[in-house]
Short mmCIF file of C-alpha atoms in Angstrom, two decimals:
data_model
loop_
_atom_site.label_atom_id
_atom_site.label_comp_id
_atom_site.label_asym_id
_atom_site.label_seq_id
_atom_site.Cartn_x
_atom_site.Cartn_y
_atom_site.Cartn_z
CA UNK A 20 12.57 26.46 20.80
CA UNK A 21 11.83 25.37 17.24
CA UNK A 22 7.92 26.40 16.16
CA UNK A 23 5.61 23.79 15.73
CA UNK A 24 4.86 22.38 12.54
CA UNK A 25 1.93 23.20 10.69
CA UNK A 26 -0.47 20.30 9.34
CA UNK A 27 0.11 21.06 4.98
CA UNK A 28 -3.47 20.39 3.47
CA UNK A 29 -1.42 19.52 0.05
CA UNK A 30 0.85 16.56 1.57
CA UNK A 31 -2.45 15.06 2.95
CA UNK A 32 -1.23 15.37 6.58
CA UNK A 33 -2.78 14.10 9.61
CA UNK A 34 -0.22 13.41 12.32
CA UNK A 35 -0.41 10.53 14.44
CA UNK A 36 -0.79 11.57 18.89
CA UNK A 37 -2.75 8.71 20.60
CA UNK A 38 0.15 7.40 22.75
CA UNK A 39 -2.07 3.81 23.12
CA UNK A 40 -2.38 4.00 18.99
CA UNK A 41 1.13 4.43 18.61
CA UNK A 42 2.18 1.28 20.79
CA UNK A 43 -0.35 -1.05 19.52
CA UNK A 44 1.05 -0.12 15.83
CA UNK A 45 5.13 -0.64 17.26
CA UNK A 46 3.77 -3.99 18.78
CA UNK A 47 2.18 -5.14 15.56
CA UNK A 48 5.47 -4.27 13.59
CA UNK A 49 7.43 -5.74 15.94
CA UNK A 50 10.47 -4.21 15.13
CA UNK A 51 13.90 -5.90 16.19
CA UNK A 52 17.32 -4.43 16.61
CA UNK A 53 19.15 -3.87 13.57
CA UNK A 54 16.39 -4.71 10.98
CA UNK A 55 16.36 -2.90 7.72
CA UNK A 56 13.42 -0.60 8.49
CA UNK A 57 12.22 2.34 6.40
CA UNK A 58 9.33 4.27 7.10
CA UNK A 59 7.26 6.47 4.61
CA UNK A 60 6.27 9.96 5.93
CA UNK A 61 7.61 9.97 9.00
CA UNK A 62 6.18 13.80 10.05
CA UNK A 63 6.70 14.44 13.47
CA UNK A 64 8.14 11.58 14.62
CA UNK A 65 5.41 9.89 16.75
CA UNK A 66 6.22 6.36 14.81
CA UNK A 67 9.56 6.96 14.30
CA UNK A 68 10.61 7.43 17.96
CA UNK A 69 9.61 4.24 19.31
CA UNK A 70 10.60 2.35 16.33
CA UNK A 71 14.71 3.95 16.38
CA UNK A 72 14.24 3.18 20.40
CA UNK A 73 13.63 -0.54 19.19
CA UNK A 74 15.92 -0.53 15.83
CA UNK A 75 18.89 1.15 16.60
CA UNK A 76 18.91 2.85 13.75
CA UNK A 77 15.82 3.88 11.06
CA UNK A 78 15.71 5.15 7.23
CA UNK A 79 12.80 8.16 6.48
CA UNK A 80 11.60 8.93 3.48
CA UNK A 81 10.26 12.58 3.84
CA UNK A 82 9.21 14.69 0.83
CA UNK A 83 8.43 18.22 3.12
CA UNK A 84 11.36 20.13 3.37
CA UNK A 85 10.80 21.08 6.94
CA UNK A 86 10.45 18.15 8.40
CA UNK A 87 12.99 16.43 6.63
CA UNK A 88 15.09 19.54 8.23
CA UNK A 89 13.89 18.89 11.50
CA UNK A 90 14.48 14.71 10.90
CA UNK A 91 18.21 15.06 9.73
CA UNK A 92 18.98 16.43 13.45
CA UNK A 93 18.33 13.03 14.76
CA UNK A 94 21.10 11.03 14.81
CA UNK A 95 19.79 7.88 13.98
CA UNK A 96 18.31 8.54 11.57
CA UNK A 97 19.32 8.21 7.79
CA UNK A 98 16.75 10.72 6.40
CA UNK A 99 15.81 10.47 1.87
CA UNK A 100 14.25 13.93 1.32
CA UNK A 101 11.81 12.84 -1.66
CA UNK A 102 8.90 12.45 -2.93
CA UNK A 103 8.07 7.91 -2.07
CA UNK A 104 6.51 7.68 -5.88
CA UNK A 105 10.51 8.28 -6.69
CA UNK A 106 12.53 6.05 -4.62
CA UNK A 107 13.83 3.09 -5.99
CA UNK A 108 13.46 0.55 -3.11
CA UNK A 109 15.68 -1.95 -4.24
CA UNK A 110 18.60 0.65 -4.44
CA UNK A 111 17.23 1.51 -1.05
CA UNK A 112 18.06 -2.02 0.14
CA UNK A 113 21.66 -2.18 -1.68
CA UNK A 114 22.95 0.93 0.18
CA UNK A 115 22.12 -0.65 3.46
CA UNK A 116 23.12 -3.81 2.38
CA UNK A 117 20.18 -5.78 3.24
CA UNK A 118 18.46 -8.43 1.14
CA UNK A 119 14.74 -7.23 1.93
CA UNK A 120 13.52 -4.64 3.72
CA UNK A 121 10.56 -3.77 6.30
CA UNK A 122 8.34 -0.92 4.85
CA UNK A 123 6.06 0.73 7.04
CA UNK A 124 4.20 3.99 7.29
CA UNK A 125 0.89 6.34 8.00
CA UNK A 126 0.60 6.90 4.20
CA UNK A 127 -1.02 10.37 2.75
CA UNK A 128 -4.87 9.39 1.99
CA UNK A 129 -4.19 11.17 -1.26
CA UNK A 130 -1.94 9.01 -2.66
CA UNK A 131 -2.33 5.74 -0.89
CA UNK A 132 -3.11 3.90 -3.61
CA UNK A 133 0.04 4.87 -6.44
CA UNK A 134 2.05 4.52 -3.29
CA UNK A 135 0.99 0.50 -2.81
CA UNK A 136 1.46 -0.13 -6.62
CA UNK A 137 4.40 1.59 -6.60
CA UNK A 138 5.54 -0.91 -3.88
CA UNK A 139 4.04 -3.84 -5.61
CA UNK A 140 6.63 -2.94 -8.55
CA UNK A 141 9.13 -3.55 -6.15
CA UNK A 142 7.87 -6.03 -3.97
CA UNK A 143 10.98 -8.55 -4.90
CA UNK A 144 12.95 -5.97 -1.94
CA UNK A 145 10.20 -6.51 0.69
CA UNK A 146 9.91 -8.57 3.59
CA UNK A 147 6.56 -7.25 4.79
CA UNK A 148 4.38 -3.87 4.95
CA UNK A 149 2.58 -2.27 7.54
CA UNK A 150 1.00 0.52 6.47
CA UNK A 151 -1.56 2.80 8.68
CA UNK A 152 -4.27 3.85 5.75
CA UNK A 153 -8.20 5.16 5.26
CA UNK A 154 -10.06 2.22 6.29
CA UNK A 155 -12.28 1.71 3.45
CA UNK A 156 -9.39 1.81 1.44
CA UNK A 157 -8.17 -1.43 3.56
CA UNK A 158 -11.62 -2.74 3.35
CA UNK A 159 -10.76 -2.69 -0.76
CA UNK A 160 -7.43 -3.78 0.06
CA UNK A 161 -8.83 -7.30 2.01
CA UNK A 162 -12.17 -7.39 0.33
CA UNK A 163 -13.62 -11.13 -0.44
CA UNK A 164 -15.15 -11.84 -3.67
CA UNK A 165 -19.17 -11.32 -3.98
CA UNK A 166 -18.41 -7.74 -1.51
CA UNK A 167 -19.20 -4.84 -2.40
CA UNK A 168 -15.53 -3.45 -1.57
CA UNK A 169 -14.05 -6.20 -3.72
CA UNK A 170 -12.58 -4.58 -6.65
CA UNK A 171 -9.71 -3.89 -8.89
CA UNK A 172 -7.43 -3.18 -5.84
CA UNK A 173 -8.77 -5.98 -3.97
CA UNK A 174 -7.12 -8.36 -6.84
CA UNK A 175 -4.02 -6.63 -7.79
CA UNK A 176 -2.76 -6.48 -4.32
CA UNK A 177 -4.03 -10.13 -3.38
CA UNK A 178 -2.80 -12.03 -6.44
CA UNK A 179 0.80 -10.83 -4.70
CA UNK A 180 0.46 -10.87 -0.85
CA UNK A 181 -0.98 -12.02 2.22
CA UNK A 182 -3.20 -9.34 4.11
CA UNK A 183 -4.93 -8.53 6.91
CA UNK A 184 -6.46 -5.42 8.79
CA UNK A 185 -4.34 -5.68 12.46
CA UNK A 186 -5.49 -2.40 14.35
CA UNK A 187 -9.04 0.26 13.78
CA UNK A 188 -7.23 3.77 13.94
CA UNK A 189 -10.49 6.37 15.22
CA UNK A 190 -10.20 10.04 13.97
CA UNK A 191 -9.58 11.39 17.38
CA UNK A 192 -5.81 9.35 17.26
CA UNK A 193 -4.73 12.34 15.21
CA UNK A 194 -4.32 15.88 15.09
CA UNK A 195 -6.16 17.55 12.88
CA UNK A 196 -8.55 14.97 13.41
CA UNK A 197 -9.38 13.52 9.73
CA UNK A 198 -13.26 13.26 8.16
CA UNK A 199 -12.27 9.56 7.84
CA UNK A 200 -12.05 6.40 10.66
CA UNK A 201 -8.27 4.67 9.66
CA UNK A 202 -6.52 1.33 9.97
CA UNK A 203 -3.58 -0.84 10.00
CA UNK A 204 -2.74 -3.31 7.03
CA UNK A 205 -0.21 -5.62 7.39
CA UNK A 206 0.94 -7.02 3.76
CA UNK A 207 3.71 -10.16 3.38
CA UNK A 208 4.62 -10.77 -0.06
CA UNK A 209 3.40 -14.42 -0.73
CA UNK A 210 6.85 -16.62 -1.02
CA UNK A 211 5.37 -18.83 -4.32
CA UNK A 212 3.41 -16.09 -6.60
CA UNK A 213 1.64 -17.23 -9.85
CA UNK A 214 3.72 -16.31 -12.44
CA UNK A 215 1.93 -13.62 -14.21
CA UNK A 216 2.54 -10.90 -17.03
CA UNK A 217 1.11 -8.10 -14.42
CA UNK A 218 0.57 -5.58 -16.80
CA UNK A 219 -1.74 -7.89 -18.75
CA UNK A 220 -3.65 -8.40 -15.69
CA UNK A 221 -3.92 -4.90 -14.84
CA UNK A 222 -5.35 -4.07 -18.08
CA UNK A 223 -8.06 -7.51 -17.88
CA UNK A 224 -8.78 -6.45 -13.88
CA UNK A 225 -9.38 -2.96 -14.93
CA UNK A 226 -11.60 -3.63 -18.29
CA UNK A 227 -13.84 -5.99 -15.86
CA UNK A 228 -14.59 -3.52 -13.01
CA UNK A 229 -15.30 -0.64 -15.65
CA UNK A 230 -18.26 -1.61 -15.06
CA UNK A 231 -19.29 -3.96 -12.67
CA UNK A 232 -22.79 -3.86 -12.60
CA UNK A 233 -22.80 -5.16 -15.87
CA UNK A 234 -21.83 -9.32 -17.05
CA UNK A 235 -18.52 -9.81 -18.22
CA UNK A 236 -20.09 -10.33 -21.76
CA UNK A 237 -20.59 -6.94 -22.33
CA UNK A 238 -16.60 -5.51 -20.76
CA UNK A 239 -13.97 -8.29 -20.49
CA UNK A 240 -15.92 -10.49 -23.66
CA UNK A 241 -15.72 -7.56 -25.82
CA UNK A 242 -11.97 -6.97 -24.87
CA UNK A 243 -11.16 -10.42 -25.92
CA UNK A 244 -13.08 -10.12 -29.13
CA UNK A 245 -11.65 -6.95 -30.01
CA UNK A 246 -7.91 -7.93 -29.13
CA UNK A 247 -9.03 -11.97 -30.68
CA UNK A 248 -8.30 -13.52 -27.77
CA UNK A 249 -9.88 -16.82 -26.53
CA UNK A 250 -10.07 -18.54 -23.19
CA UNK A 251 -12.28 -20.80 -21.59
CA UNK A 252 -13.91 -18.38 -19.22
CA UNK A 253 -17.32 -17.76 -17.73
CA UNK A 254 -18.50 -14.41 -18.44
CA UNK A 255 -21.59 -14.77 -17.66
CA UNK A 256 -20.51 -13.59 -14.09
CA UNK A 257 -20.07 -9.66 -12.83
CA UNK A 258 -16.61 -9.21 -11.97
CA UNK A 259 -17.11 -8.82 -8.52
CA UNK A 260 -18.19 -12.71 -8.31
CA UNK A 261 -14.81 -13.93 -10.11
CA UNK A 262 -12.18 -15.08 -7.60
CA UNK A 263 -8.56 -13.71 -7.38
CA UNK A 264 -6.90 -17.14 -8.88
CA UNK A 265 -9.43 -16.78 -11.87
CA UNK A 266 -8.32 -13.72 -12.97
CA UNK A 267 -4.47 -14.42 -12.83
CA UNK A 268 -5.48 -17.77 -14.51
CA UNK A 269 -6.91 -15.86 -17.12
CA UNK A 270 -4.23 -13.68 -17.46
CA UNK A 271 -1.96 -16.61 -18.14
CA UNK A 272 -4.09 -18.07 -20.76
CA UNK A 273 -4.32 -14.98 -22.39
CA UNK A 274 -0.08 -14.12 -22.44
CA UNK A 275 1.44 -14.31 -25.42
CA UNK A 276 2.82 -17.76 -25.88
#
């Protein structure tokens, strides 16, 4: 019999046992036979069971050498030992010759976030996301303006998809049991974006929440005055009271003509 697999404090681990959990996140995936499905992290299984039973056939992405060991023995599974910051999704998609695919996953709380922008770069291969995650984090992810979780991550992931918070994940669904309560996101890439230079509105959504107590004036004003750039723009606002649409708005009017 093979030993069991010890929890790595370094990969963030926190593996997923609730039986009840586990179906309530299958039924809100609601995978179908022969979908292009990959799951992030896969660790022991307890997703990845149920969703092959459904699938037919499932794609891991598994950076622990162990597990991806212990993964490759399945036989329906098509197992990429690496590290998720790495993988090139739409390559992904081209070797299993599918248009889009369906990304889910219980994501490392270390490196939630660079995973989602990482995703976002790619978001053109994506039919939809659902992703179990730290719930404040999903609070962030959801928030509405004039919130106190509304913030840079709020916009940058809501100028680009639909979301909503599906399924509260308690500690005691996992084993070790994390200092945190969890949820589950589900994320659809919006059909008719804005079109939008993104790395101009990364820079504008990060120079306003620098320092959000304070008006605009003093953070995203002086930004424009120091790169002389003009908009018509009320900064006499905190940036948590600006809607999504006004900031990709002023990203446009700020782009380079």
């Amino acid at each position: 019999m093979s030993r069991p697999h010890v929890a790595r404090k370094r990969f963030g681990q926190h593996f997923l046992s609730d039986p009840a959990i586990i179906d309530a996140i299958v039924r809100a995936i609601d995978p179908r036979p022969g979908q292009p499905v990959v799951e992030i992290g896969p660790g022991l299984a307890a997703l990845t069971q149920p969703l092959v039973e459904r699938l037919g056939r499932l794609t891991v992405i598994e950076l622990d050498r162990d597990l991806a060991e212990r993964l490759r023995r399945h036989p329906q599974l098509r197992v990429v030992e690496s590290d998720v910051l790495k993988v090139d999704f739409a390559q992904l998609a081209d070797s299993l010759g599918a248009p889009k695919l369906r990304v889910v996953g219980n994501l490392p709380y270390n490196i939630s976030s660079p995973i989602l922008f990482h995703l976002l770069g790619q978001v053109e291969v994506v039919e939809d996301q659902h992703f179990m995650l730290q719930k404040e984090v999903i609070d962030r992810m959801v928030a509405q303006p004039a919130t106190a979780a509304y913030g840079r991550l709020s916009v940058m992931l809501q100028w680009r998809y639909a979301m909503e918070d599906v399924l509260f994940v308690p500690p005691e669904a996992f084993e070790p049991p994390p200092r945190v309560d969890s949820a589950v996101v589900r994320m659809r890439p919006l059909a008719q974006p804005p079109a939008v230079d993104v790395a101009l509105l990364s820079q504008l959504v990060q120079v306003a929440f620098s320092q959000r107590r304070k008006l605009l004036r003093h953070t995203l004003g002086a930004w424009m005055q120091q790169h002389d750039r003009h908009a018509d723009f009320d900064l006499q606002r905190r940036a948590e009271e600006v809607p999504v649409a006004q900031y990709v708005a002023l990203a446009q009017a700020l782009a380079p003509r």
